[in-house]
mmCIF file of C-alpha atoms in Angstrom:
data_model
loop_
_atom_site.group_PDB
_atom_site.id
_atom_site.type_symbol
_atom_site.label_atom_id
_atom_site.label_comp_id
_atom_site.label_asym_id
_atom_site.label_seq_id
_atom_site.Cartn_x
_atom_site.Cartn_y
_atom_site.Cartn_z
ATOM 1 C CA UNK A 1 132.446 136.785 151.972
ATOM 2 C CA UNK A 2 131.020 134.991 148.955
ATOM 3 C CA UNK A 3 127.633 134.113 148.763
ATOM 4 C CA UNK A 4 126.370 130.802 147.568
ATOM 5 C CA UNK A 5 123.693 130.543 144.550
ATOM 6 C CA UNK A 6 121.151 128.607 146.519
ATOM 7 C CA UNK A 7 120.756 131.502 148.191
ATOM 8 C CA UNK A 8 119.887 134.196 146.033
ATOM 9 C CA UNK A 9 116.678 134.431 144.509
ATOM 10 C CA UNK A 10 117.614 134.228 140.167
ATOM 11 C CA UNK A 11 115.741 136.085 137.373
ATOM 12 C CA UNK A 12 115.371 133.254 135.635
ATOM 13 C CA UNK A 13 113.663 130.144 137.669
ATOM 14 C CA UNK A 14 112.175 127.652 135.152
ATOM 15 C CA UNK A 15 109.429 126.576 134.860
ATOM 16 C CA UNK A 16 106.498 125.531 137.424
ATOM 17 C CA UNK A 17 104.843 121.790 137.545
ATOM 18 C CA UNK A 18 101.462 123.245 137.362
ATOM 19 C CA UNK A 19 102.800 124.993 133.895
ATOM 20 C CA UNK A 20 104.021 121.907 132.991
ATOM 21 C CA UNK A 21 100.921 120.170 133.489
ATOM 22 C CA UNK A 22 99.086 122.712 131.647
ATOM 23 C CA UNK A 23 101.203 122.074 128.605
ATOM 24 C CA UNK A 24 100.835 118.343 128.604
ATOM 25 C CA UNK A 25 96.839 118.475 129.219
ATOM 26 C CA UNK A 26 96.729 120.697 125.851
ATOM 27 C CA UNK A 27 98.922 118.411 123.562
ATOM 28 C CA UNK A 28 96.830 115.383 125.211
ATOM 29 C CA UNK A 29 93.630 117.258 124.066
ATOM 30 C CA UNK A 30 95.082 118.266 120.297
ATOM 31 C CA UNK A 31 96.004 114.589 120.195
ATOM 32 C CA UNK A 32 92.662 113.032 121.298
ATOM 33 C CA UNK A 33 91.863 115.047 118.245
ATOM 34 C CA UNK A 34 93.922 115.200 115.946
ATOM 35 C CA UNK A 35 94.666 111.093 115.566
ATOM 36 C CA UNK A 36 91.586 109.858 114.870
ATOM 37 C CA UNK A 37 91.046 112.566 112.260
ATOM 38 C CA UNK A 38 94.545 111.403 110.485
ATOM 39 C CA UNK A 39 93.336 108.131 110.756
ATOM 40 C CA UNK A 40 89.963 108.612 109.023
ATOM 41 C CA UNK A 41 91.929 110.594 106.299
ATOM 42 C CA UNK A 42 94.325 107.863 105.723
ATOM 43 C CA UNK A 43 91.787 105.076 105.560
ATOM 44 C CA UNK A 44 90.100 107.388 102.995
ATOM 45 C CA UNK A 45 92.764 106.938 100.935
ATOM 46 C CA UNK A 46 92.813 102.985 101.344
ATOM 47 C CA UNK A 47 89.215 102.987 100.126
ATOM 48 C CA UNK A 48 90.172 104.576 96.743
ATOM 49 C CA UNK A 49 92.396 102.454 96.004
ATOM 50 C CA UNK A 50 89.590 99.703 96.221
ATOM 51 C CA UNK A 51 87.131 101.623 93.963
ATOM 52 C CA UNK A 52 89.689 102.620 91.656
ATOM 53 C CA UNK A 53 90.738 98.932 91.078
ATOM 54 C CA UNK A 54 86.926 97.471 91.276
ATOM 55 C CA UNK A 55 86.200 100.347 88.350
ATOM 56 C CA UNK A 56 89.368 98.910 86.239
ATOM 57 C CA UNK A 57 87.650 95.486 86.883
ATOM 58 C CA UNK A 58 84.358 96.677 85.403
ATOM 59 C CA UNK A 59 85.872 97.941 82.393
ATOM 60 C CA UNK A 60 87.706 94.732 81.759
ATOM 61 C CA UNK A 61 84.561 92.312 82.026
ATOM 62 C CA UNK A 62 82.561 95.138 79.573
ATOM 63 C CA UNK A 63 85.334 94.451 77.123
ATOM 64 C CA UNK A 64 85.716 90.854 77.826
ATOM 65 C CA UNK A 65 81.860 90.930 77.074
ATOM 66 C CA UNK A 66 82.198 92.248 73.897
ATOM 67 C CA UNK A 67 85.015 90.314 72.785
ATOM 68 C CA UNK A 68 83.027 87.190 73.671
ATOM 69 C CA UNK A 69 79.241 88.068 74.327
ATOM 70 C CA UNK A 70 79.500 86.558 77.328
ATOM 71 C CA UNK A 71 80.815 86.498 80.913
ATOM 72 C CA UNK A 72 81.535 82.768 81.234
ATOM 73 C CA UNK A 73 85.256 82.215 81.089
ATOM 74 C CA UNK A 74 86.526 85.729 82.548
ATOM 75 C CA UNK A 75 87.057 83.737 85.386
ATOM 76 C CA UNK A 76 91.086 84.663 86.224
ATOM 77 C CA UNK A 77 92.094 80.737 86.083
ATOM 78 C CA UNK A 78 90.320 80.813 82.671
ATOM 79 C CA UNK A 79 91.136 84.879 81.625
ATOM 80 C CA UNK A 80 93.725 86.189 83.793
ATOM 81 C CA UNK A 81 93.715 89.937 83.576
ATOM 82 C CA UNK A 82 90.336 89.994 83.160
ATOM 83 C CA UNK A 83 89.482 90.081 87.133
ATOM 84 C CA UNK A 84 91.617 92.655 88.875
ATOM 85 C CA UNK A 85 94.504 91.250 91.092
ATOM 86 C CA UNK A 86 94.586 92.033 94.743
ATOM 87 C CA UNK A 87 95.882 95.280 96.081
ATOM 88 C CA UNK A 88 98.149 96.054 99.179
ATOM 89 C CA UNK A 89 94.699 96.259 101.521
ATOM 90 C CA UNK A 90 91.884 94.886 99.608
ATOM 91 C CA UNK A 91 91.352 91.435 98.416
ATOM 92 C CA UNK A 92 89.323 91.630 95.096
ATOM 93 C CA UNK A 93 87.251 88.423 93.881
ATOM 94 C CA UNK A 94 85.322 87.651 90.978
ATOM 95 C CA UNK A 95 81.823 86.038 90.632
ATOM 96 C CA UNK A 96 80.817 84.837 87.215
ATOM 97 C CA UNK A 97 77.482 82.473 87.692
ATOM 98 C CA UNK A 98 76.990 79.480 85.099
ATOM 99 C CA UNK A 99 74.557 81.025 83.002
ATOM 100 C CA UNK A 100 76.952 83.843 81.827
ATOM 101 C CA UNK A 101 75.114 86.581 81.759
ATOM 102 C CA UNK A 102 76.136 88.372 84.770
ATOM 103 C CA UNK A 103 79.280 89.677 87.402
ATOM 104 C CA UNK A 104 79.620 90.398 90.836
ATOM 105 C CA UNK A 105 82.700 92.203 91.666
ATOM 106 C CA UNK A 106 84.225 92.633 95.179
ATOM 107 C CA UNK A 107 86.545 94.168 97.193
ATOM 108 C CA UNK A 108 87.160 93.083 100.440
ATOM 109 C CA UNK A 109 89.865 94.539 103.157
ATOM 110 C CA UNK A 110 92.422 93.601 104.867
ATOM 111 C CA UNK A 111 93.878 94.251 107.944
ATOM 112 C CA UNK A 112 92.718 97.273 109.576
ATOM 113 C CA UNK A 113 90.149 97.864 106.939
ATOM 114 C CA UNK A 114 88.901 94.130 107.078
ATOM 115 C CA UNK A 115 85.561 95.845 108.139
ATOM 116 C CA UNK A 116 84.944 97.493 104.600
ATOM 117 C CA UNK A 117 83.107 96.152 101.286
ATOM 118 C CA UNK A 118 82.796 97.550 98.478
ATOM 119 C CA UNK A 119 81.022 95.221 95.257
ATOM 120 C CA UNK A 120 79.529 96.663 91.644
ATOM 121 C CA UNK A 121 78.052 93.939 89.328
ATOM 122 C CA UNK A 122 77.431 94.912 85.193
ATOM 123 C CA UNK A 123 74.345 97.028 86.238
ATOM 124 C CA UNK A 124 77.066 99.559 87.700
ATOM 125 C CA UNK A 125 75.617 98.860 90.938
ATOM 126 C CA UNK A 126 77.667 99.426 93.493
ATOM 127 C CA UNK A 127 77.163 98.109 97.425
ATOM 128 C CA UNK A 128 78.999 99.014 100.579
ATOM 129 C CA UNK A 129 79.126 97.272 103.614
ATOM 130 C CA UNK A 130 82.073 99.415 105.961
ATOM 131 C CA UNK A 131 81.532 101.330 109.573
ATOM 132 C CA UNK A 132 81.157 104.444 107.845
ATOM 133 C CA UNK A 133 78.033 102.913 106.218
ATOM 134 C CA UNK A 134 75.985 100.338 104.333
ATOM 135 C CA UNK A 135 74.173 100.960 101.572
ATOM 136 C CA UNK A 136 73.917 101.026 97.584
ATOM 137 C CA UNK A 137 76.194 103.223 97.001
ATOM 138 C CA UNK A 138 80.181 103.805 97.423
ATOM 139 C CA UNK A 139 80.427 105.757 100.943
ATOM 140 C CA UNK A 140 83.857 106.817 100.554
ATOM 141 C CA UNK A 141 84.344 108.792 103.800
ATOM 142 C CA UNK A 142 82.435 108.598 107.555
ATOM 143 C CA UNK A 143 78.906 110.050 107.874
ATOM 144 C CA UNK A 144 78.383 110.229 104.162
ATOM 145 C CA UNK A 145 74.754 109.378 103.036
ATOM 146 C CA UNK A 146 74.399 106.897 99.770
#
């Protein structure tokens, strides 16, 4: 007489839904995790690219300066080059007042980093206005102090 296999008890039965949910609670947890902290890195990232280009900026006003001994006319219309162009998440302007004498430099996001700030004038001094911060300084990651 043969003997069905619904009947007899196998070595080898799978696994349980409590297992299951075991499995799915720990990637949920590792996830909750993990995500933001890719997130924060990646946006890290974004932010150099924004000093990196405001820096370029600065050194192309100091030569414009002493090429000219002045300011007035680095406007881009005027002096293109001189201001750095836009990047992929930061729009970068250029403030040159009347009188010359001075810059204001500033990068300002876009999209998911519309948030973030970052300015430096001829002084070298730099501003930030993000979530990670505001101050005068660069804060280039979350929780750092100026």
């Amino acid at each position: 007489m043969k003997t069905s296999n619904w009947s007899r008890p196998s070595a080898n039965r799978g696994i349980t839904l409590m297992e299951l949910l075991t499995v799915v609670a720990i990637i949920g947890i590792l996830a909750a995790i993990a995500i933001p902290s890719y997130r924060d890195h990646v946006r890290r990232g974004q932010v150099e690219e924004a000093t990196a280009v405001l820096s370029q900026g600065r050194v192309a006003f100091e030569q414009y300066f002493l090429d000219n001994r002045t300011f007035t006319g680095a406007d881009p219309k005027v002096a293109p080059g001189v201001c750095p162009a836009d990047t992929e998440n930061f729009v970068v302007t250029c403030a040159v007042p009347a009188d010359g004498a001075t810059y204001t430099l500033t990068a300002t996001g876009a999209g998911a980093l519309a948030a973030f700030s970052y300015t430096i004038n001829e002084r070298n001094q730099r501003a930030t206005a993000s979530p990670w911060g505001n101050g005068a300084c660069w804060i280039m990651r979350k929780g750092q102090p100026c």
